[in-house]
Structures are given as C-alpha cells and as structure tokens.
Amino acid sequence: MIFPFPSPSPSLFLPLPLPPSFSDIWNNTWYPKAKDHINTEKTWYVVDATDKILGRLASTIAVHIHGKNLATYTPTIDMGAFVIVFYCMNKFSLLETCSYWYGSGFFLSNLTQYVNAEKVAASGKKRTQKLYRRHSGRPGGMKVETFNQLQQRIPERIIEHAIRGMLPKGRALFNHLKVYKGPDHPHNAQKSIELLIRDKRVQKQR
Amino acid sequence: MTRIKRGYIARRRRKKISLFASSFRGAHSRLTRTVTQQRIRALVSAHRDRDRKKRDFRRLWITRINAVIRGVGISYSYSRLIHNLYMKQLLLNRKILAQIAISNRNCLYMISNEIRK
C-alpha cells in the first residue's frame, strides 16, 4: 500500500510529557541515555519468600531484575530494578512475639499471622530429591547436596542459585539481588515496594 | 635493467587504508599491516551487520511490546496482540507499536482493548 501524504514533523504529533531522551520517535528507536539508568534512581522491590514455590518466585524476580517487564527494556543496558528477598527460617507466631513485647493486652485484629512457615517451598519430593551439585575442579571433587541439606547449611544459596540460572551471564545483574535470612535487611533507606507476583500458583498449597 | 625505486606508490595506497582506521585503538591505527587487517574485519562486520540490524531491531521492538502488553492482564501477551491486529487488519508495525509503548502506554492499552473486542 502506498501512503501519499508527507510524513508529519515530529513536533506536531509527540505526546507530552515525554519520557526522557526523545527526539524523532517515529524514525529513531528509543535508546536509553545515561540519565535513564542511574543506579541510585532505580526501583527497589522487596519480597517475602516464605512458603512460596521456588521456581515460580525466582522467575518473577528474575524478570524484574533483568528489566523485561519495562517498555524501556534494552538488552545492552541494565534497566532493571533491585530486589530484596527475605524469609524467615523459624517463625514464631506473630501473636507470641507481640504479646512478649507489649504485654498480653495487645490487640491483634489487624495483624496477619505467620504460623508454621516453611521457608522457601518446593512441591513434590524435591525437598529430599532435588540435588545441588558443585565441583571443586580437582578429580573426584564433585560435591552433592539435597535441597534439605543446603537449606540447613546456607538457605540463601537456594534462591540465589535459582535466580542466577534465570539471569544473563555476568555478575552485574546478579548483584542486584539481595537475599537475607530472617525478616530484617539493611536496605531500609531504599524504601522498597512490595513486589506483586502475578503467578497464582506461587503460594504453597496446604 | 635500470634501477627503479618504488617511491611513494605503496605509501599512497596505505594512507587511504589507514585513514579508514584512524580512529581505532592502539596498534590497530598505527601499524600498517595491522591496519589493513582491521579495516577488512571492520568492513566485513559492517556488511554482515547491515542485515543483522534489521533482525536485531525487530527483536527489540517485539520484546518491548511484549513487556508492556503483559501488564494488561494475566493471559494477554504479544502473540495474542499480533493475532488480534491481523484479524482486525490493522497495519501498525512493531516499530511503531514499540515507540507507542514507550512514549504513551495508555494509547497502546486503548489500541489493544479496541482490537480485542
């Protein structure tokens, strides 16, 4: 098909206000300038990993770190967000801790309860059957661990291992993931937002 | 035979070549033999990447459209959008859709809602 009208000048048809660094949008594909990916201005997300299925959680987190949920995604530039993952190993009921701190008169109608939380979950028999392997480089140096054993030893490594496999190679993006055992993390200054996970099956079924 | 010096012939030829590679890094812009080789590699890359450029950009547009479209609903995706576009015979190409996605995301949502009906 032939369109006989002349191409309009960019200034007439640009929708305002424009995102950063925009000139002739119909003839030049948008490419981020330096001020579009400053590390100090990126979003920080926070996720609670207790009782979530490992792979489904890791998939959503990896998408956010890589930046693939953004319209401004560029493969050569790190446009993604930072993600903090925390989970509690042995959770007491919140009721117990609060009544310990505030005395028994504390009224708890608005608080959620975390009772018998199971840390990061895996369906089926993966707790005893999923193997994590590593090799020291020397002959006969293969070391194998089950999911359960690794969770006892270094629980952060399970989530990191899952997400590292879903990110592009190199440490740059992987360093944007922060995993912490326990409900506290040192990133309170970043004012992180709760990460919305759209996969409905990420929560472990009881 | 009379003696013939080659004079400036070779130098003239090499000057053209090293002009091409004058902005290359280190020895690649200074040493004549390396310069000739690097120029050839550069031209080969340019030739091959002229076709790659078309592929790469289309890939980028598709990824960007996909990223924005998946925000519409839980089971909407780039593939369904393109299917709907073709069913309604809307001729917007991926480049324009990607630029709309970045500049004016609501416009893209409007388009996708219209063609979904």
PDB file of N, CA, C and O in Angstrom, chain A residues 1 3 15 19 22 25-30 32 68-75 198, chain B residues 57 60-61 63-64 67-68 70-71 73-74 91 95-96 99-105:
ATOM      1  N   MET A   1       0.839  -1.194   0.000  1.00  0.00           N
ATOM      2  CA  MET A   1       0.000   0.000   0.000  1.00  0.00           C
ATOM      3  C   MET A   1       0.870   1.238   0.000  1.00  0.00           C
ATOM      4  O   MET A   1       1.916   1.256   0.622  1.00  0.00           O
ATOM      5  N   PHE A   3       1.173   5.253   0.927  1.00  0.00           N
ATOM      6  CA  PHE A   3       0.553   6.356   1.655  1.00  0.00           C
ATOM      7  C   PHE A   3       1.053   7.644   1.056  1.00  0.00           C
ATOM      8  O   PHE A   3       2.219   7.987   1.208  1.00  0.00           O
ATOM      9  N   PRO A  15       3.342  13.090  21.903  1.00  0.00           N
ATOM     10  CA  PRO A  15       2.518  13.246  23.092  1.00  0.00           C
ATOM     11  C   PRO A  15       3.364  13.798  24.237  1.00  0.00           C
ATOM     12  O   PRO A  15       4.484  13.387  24.423  1.00  0.00           O
ATOM     13  N   PRO A  19       8.793  10.866  27.865  1.00  0.00           N
ATOM     14  CA  PRO A  19       9.802  10.219  28.709  1.00  0.00           C
ATOM     15  C   PRO A  19      11.171  10.776  28.354  1.00  0.00           C
ATOM     16  O   PRO A  19      11.307  11.456  27.348  1.00  0.00           O
ATOM     17  N   PHE A  22      13.953  11.912  24.022  1.00  0.00           N
ATOM     18  CA  PHE A  22      13.063  11.606  22.910  1.00  0.00           C
ATOM     19  C   PHE A  22      13.204  12.679  21.842  1.00  0.00           C
ATOM     20  O   PHE A  22      13.014  13.830  22.116  1.00  0.00           O
ATOM     21  N   ILE A  25      10.441  10.321  17.283  1.00  0.00           N
ATOM     22  CA  ILE A  25      10.140   8.979  17.756  1.00  0.00           C
ATOM     23  C   ILE A  25       9.707   8.034  16.659  1.00  0.00           C
ATOM     24  O   ILE A  25       9.762   6.834  16.828  1.00  0.00           O
ATOM     25  N   TRP A  26       9.244   8.536  15.528  1.00  0.00           N
ATOM     26  CA  TRP A  26       8.777   7.589  14.514  1.00  0.00           C
ATOM     27  C   TRP A  26       9.899   7.071  13.641  1.00  0.00           C
ATOM     28  O   TRP A  26       9.748   6.073  12.954  1.00  0.00           O
ATOM     29  N   ASN A  27      11.026   7.754  13.632  1.00  0.00           N
ATOM     30  CA  ASN A  27      12.117   7.271  12.789  1.00  0.00           C
ATOM     31  C   ASN A  27      13.331   6.796  13.568  1.00  0.00           C
ATOM     32  O   ASN A  27      14.228   6.213  12.991  1.00  0.00           O
ATOM     33  N   ASN A  28      13.378   7.051  14.862  1.00  0.00           N
ATOM     34  CA  ASN A  28      14.511   6.573  15.655  1.00  0.00           C
ATOM     35  C   ASN A  28      13.986   5.754  16.807  1.00  0.00           C
ATOM     36  O   ASN A  28      13.172   6.237  17.584  1.00  0.00           O
ATOM     37  N   THR A  29      14.435   4.514  16.914  1.00  0.00           N
ATOM     38  CA  THR A  29      14.018   3.695  18.045  1.00  0.00           C
ATOM     39  C   THR A  29      14.636   4.253  19.309  1.00  0.00           C
ATOM     40  O   THR A  29      15.810   4.611  19.343  1.00  0.00           O
ATOM     41  N   TRP A  30      13.861   4.301  20.364  1.00  0.00           N
ATOM     42  CA  TRP A  30      14.332   4.881  21.610  1.00  0.00           C
ATOM     43  C   TRP A  30      15.475   4.066  22.194  1.00  0.00           C
ATOM     44  O   TRP A  30      15.415   2.850  22.272  1.00  0.00           O
ATOM     45  N   PRO A  32      18.202   4.237  25.609  1.00  0.00           N
ATOM     46  CA  PRO A  32      18.376   4.994  26.847  1.00  0.00           C
ATOM     47  C   PRO A  32      19.675   5.796  26.881  1.00  0.00           C
ATOM     48  O   PRO A  32      20.717   5.329  26.460  1.00  0.00           O
ATOM     49  N   LYS A  68      12.745  -6.940  32.088  1.00  0.00           N
ATOM     50  CA  LYS A  68      11.935  -7.373  30.950  1.00  0.00           C
ATOM     51  C   LYS A  68      10.461  -7.040  31.106  1.00  0.00           C
ATOM     52  O   LYS A  68       9.685  -7.322  30.214  1.00  0.00           O
ATOM     53  N   ASN A  69      10.084  -6.436  32.210  1.00  0.00           N
ATOM     54  CA  ASN A  69       8.706  -6.028  32.358  1.00  0.00           C
ATOM     55  C   ASN A  69       8.540  -4.564  31.973  1.00  0.00           C
ATOM     56  O   ASN A  69       7.463  -4.009  32.086  1.00  0.00           O
ATOM     57  N   LEU A  70       9.632  -3.915  31.550  1.00  0.00           N
ATOM     58  CA  LEU A  70       9.599  -2.486  31.262  1.00  0.00           C
ATOM     59  C   LEU A  70       9.519  -2.244  29.771  1.00  0.00           C
ATOM     60  O   LEU A  70      10.106  -2.968  28.986  1.00  0.00           O
ATOM     61  N   ALA A  71       8.806  -1.154  29.406  1.00  0.00           N
ATOM     62  CA  ALA A  71       8.779  -0.775  27.999  1.00  0.00           C
ATOM     63  C   ALA A  71      10.144  -0.297  27.545  1.00  0.00           C
ATOM     64  O   ALA A  71      10.476  -0.343  26.362  1.00  0.00           O
ATOM     65  N   THR A  72      10.960   0.160  28.475  1.00  0.00           N
ATOM     66  CA  THR A  72      12.261   0.718  28.122  1.00  0.00           C
ATOM     67  C   THR A  72      13.358  -0.339  28.133  1.00  0.00           C
ATOM     68  O   THR A  72      14.531  -0.009  28.176  1.00  0.00           O
ATOM     69  N   TYR A  73      12.974  -1.602  28.086  1.00  0.00           N
ATOM     70  CA  TYR A  73      13.968  -2.685  28.134  1.00  0.00           C
ATOM     71  C   TYR A  73      14.978  -2.544  27.007  1.00  0.00           C
ATOM     72  O   TYR A  73      14.614  -2.320  25.858  1.00  0.00           O
ATOM     73  N   THR A  74      16.246  -2.657  27.360  1.00  0.00           N
ATOM     74  CA  THR A  74      17.309  -2.666  26.352  1.00  0.00           C
ATOM     75  C   THR A  74      18.262  -3.779  26.737  1.00  0.00           C
ATOM     76  O   THR A  74      18.699  -3.829  27.878  1.00  0.00           O
ATOM     77  N   PRO A  75      18.605  -4.680  25.815  1.00  0.00           N
ATOM     78  CA  PRO A  75      19.430  -5.818  26.227  1.00  0.00           C
ATOM     79  C   PRO A  75      20.834  -5.435  26.640  1.00  0.00           C
ATOM     80  O   PRO A  75      21.424  -6.087  27.492  1.00  0.00           O
ATOM     81  N   ARG A 198       2.324 -12.145  39.888  1.00  0.00           N
ATOM     82  CA  ARG A 198       1.043 -12.377  39.227  1.00  0.00           C
ATOM     83  C   ARG A 198       0.756 -13.850  39.039  1.00  0.00           C
ATOM     84  O   ARG A 198      -0.334 -14.212  38.666  1.00  0.00           O
TER      85      ARG A 198
ATOM     86  N   PHE B  57      16.704  -5.072  15.477  1.00  0.00           N
ATOM     87  CA  PHE B  57      15.730  -4.072  15.902  1.00  0.00           C
ATOM     88  C   PHE B  57      14.346  -4.659  16.029  1.00  0.00           C
ATOM     89  O   PHE B  57      13.603  -4.346  16.957  1.00  0.00           O
ATOM     90  N   LEU B  60      14.103  -6.327  19.246  1.00  0.00           N
ATOM     91  CA  LEU B  60      13.991  -5.395  20.365  1.00  0.00           C
ATOM     92  C   LEU B  60      12.584  -4.867  20.476  1.00  0.00           C
ATOM     93  O   LEU B  60      12.004  -4.801  21.567  1.00  0.00           O
ATOM     94  N   TRP B  61      11.986  -4.503  19.327  1.00  0.00           N
ATOM     95  CA  TRP B  61      10.616  -3.990  19.364  1.00  0.00           C
ATOM     96  C   TRP B  61       9.662  -5.030  19.933  1.00  0.00           C
ATOM     97  O   TRP B  61       8.794  -4.723  20.743  1.00  0.00           O
ATOM     98  N   THR B  63      10.303  -7.511  21.979  1.00  0.00           N
ATOM     99  CA  THR B  63      10.469  -7.673  23.420  1.00  0.00           C
ATOM    100  C   THR B  63       9.833  -6.522  24.178  1.00  0.00           C
ATOM    101  O   THR B  63       9.200  -6.721  25.222  1.00  0.00           O
ATOM    102  N   ARG B  64      10.002  -5.302  23.663  1.00  0.00           N
ATOM    103  CA  ARG B  64       9.426  -4.165  24.382  1.00  0.00           C
ATOM    104  C   ARG B  64       7.911  -4.204  24.372  1.00  0.00           C
ATOM    105  O   ARG B  64       7.263  -3.936  25.383  1.00  0.00           O
ATOM    106  N   ALA B  67       6.705  -6.758  26.812  1.00  0.00           N
ATOM    107  CA  ALA B  67       6.827  -6.329  28.208  1.00  0.00           C
ATOM    108  C   ALA B  67       5.625  -5.490  28.624  1.00  0.00           C
ATOM    109  O   ALA B  67       5.065  -5.682  29.699  1.00  0.00           O
ATOM    110  N   VAL B  68       5.232  -4.571  27.745  1.00  0.00           N
ATOM    111  CA  VAL B  68       4.134  -3.678  28.113  1.00  0.00           C
ATOM    112  C   VAL B  68       2.798  -4.399  28.035  1.00  0.00           C
ATOM    113  O   VAL B  68       1.935  -4.226  28.886  1.00  0.00           O
ATOM    114  N   ARG B  70       2.072  -7.493  28.498  1.00  0.00           N
ATOM    115  CA  ARG B  70       1.783  -8.451  29.566  1.00  0.00           C
ATOM    116  C   ARG B  70       1.270  -7.770  30.816  1.00  0.00           C
ATOM    117  O   ARG B  70       0.730  -8.423  31.710  1.00  0.00           O
ATOM    118  N   GLY B  71       1.420  -6.442  30.870  1.00  0.00           N
ATOM    119  CA  GLY B  71       0.860  -5.730  32.005  1.00  0.00           C
ATOM    120  C   GLY B  71      -0.642  -5.543  31.911  1.00  0.00           C
ATOM    121  O   GLY B  71      -1.282  -5.130  32.873  1.00  0.00           O
ATOM    122  N   GLY B  73      -3.200  -7.867  31.277  1.00  0.00           N
ATOM    123  CA  GLY B  73      -3.989  -8.845  32.022  1.00  0.00           C
ATOM    124  C   GLY B  73      -3.173 -10.105  32.129  1.00  0.00           C
ATOM    125  O   GLY B  73      -2.116 -10.233  31.529  1.00  0.00           O
ATOM    126  N   ILE B  74      -3.680 -11.052  32.874  1.00  0.00           N
ATOM    127  CA  ILE B  74      -2.837 -12.192  33.201  1.00  0.00           C
ATOM    128  C   ILE B  74      -2.629 -13.085  31.983  1.00  0.00           C
ATOM    129  O   ILE B  74      -1.607 -13.734  31.846  1.00  0.00           O
ATOM    130  N   LEU B  91      -2.695  -2.119  10.339  1.00  0.00           N
ATOM    131  CA  LEU B  91      -1.383  -2.245   9.723  1.00  0.00           C
ATOM    132  C   LEU B  91      -0.245  -1.687  10.550  1.00  0.00           C
ATOM    133  O   LEU B  91       0.844  -1.527  10.048  1.00  0.00           O
ATOM    134  N   LYS B  95       7.612  -1.560  15.014  1.00  0.00           N
ATOM    135  CA  LYS B  95       8.406  -0.385  15.388  1.00  0.00           C
ATOM    136  C   LYS B  95       7.503   0.671  15.986  1.00  0.00           C
ATOM    137  O   LYS B  95       7.781   1.219  17.061  1.00  0.00           O
ATOM    138  N   ILE B  96       6.406   0.952  15.301  1.00  0.00           N
ATOM    139  CA  ILE B  96       5.506   1.992  15.789  1.00  0.00           C
ATOM    140  C   ILE B  96       4.881   1.588  17.112  1.00  0.00           C
ATOM    141  O   ILE B  96       4.773   2.376  18.045  1.00  0.00           O
ATOM    142  N   GLN B  99       7.355   2.112  19.883  1.00  0.00           N
ATOM    143  CA  GLN B  99       7.546   3.522  20.233  1.00  0.00           C
ATOM    144  C   GLN B  99       6.323   4.059  20.973  1.00  0.00           C
ATOM    145  O   GLN B  99       6.434   4.837  21.904  1.00  0.00           O
ATOM    146  N   ILE B 100       5.142   3.595  20.566  1.00  0.00           N
ATOM    147  CA  ILE B 100       3.938   3.997  21.302  1.00  0.00           C
ATOM    148  C   ILE B 100       4.008   3.458  22.717  1.00  0.00           C
ATOM    149  O   ILE B 100       3.644   4.125  23.681  1.00  0.00           O
ATOM    150  N   ALA B 101       4.496   2.214  22.857  1.00  0.00           N
ATOM    151  CA  ALA B 101       4.566   1.597  24.182  1.00  0.00           C
ATOM    152  C   ALA B 101       5.429   2.421  25.116  1.00  0.00           C
ATOM    153  O   ALA B 101       5.108   2.578  26.294  1.00  0.00           O
ATOM    154  N   ILE B 102       6.507   2.977  24.588  1.00  0.00           N
ATOM    155  CA  ILE B 102       7.385   3.750  25.460  1.00  0.00           C
ATOM    156  C   ILE B 102       6.820   5.136  25.722  1.00  0.00           C
ATOM    157  O   ILE B 102       6.818   5.626  26.847  1.00  0.00           O
ATOM    158  N   SER B 103       6.358   5.791  24.678  1.00  0.00           N
ATOM    159  CA  SER B 103       6.004   7.194  24.854  1.00  0.00           C
ATOM    160  C   SER B 103       4.638   7.349  25.502  1.00  0.00           C
ATOM    161  O   SER B 103       4.451   8.212  26.339  1.00  0.00           O
ATOM    162  N   ASN B 104       3.694   6.497  25.149  1.00  0.00           N
ATOM    163  CA  ASN B 104       2.315   6.734  25.557  1.00  0.00           C
ATOM    164  C   ASN B 104       1.647   5.403  25.814  1.00  0.00           C
ATOM    165  O   ASN B 104       0.922   4.883  24.984  1.00  0.00           O
ATOM    166  N   ARG B 105       1.914   4.845  26.964  1.00  0.00           N
ATOM    167  CA  ARG B 105       1.494   3.466  27.206  1.00  0.00           C
ATOM    168  C   ARG B 105      -0.026   3.306  27.174  1.00  0.00           C
ATOM    169  O   ARG B 105      -0.544   2.292  26.709  1.00  0.00           O
TER     170      ARG B 105
END
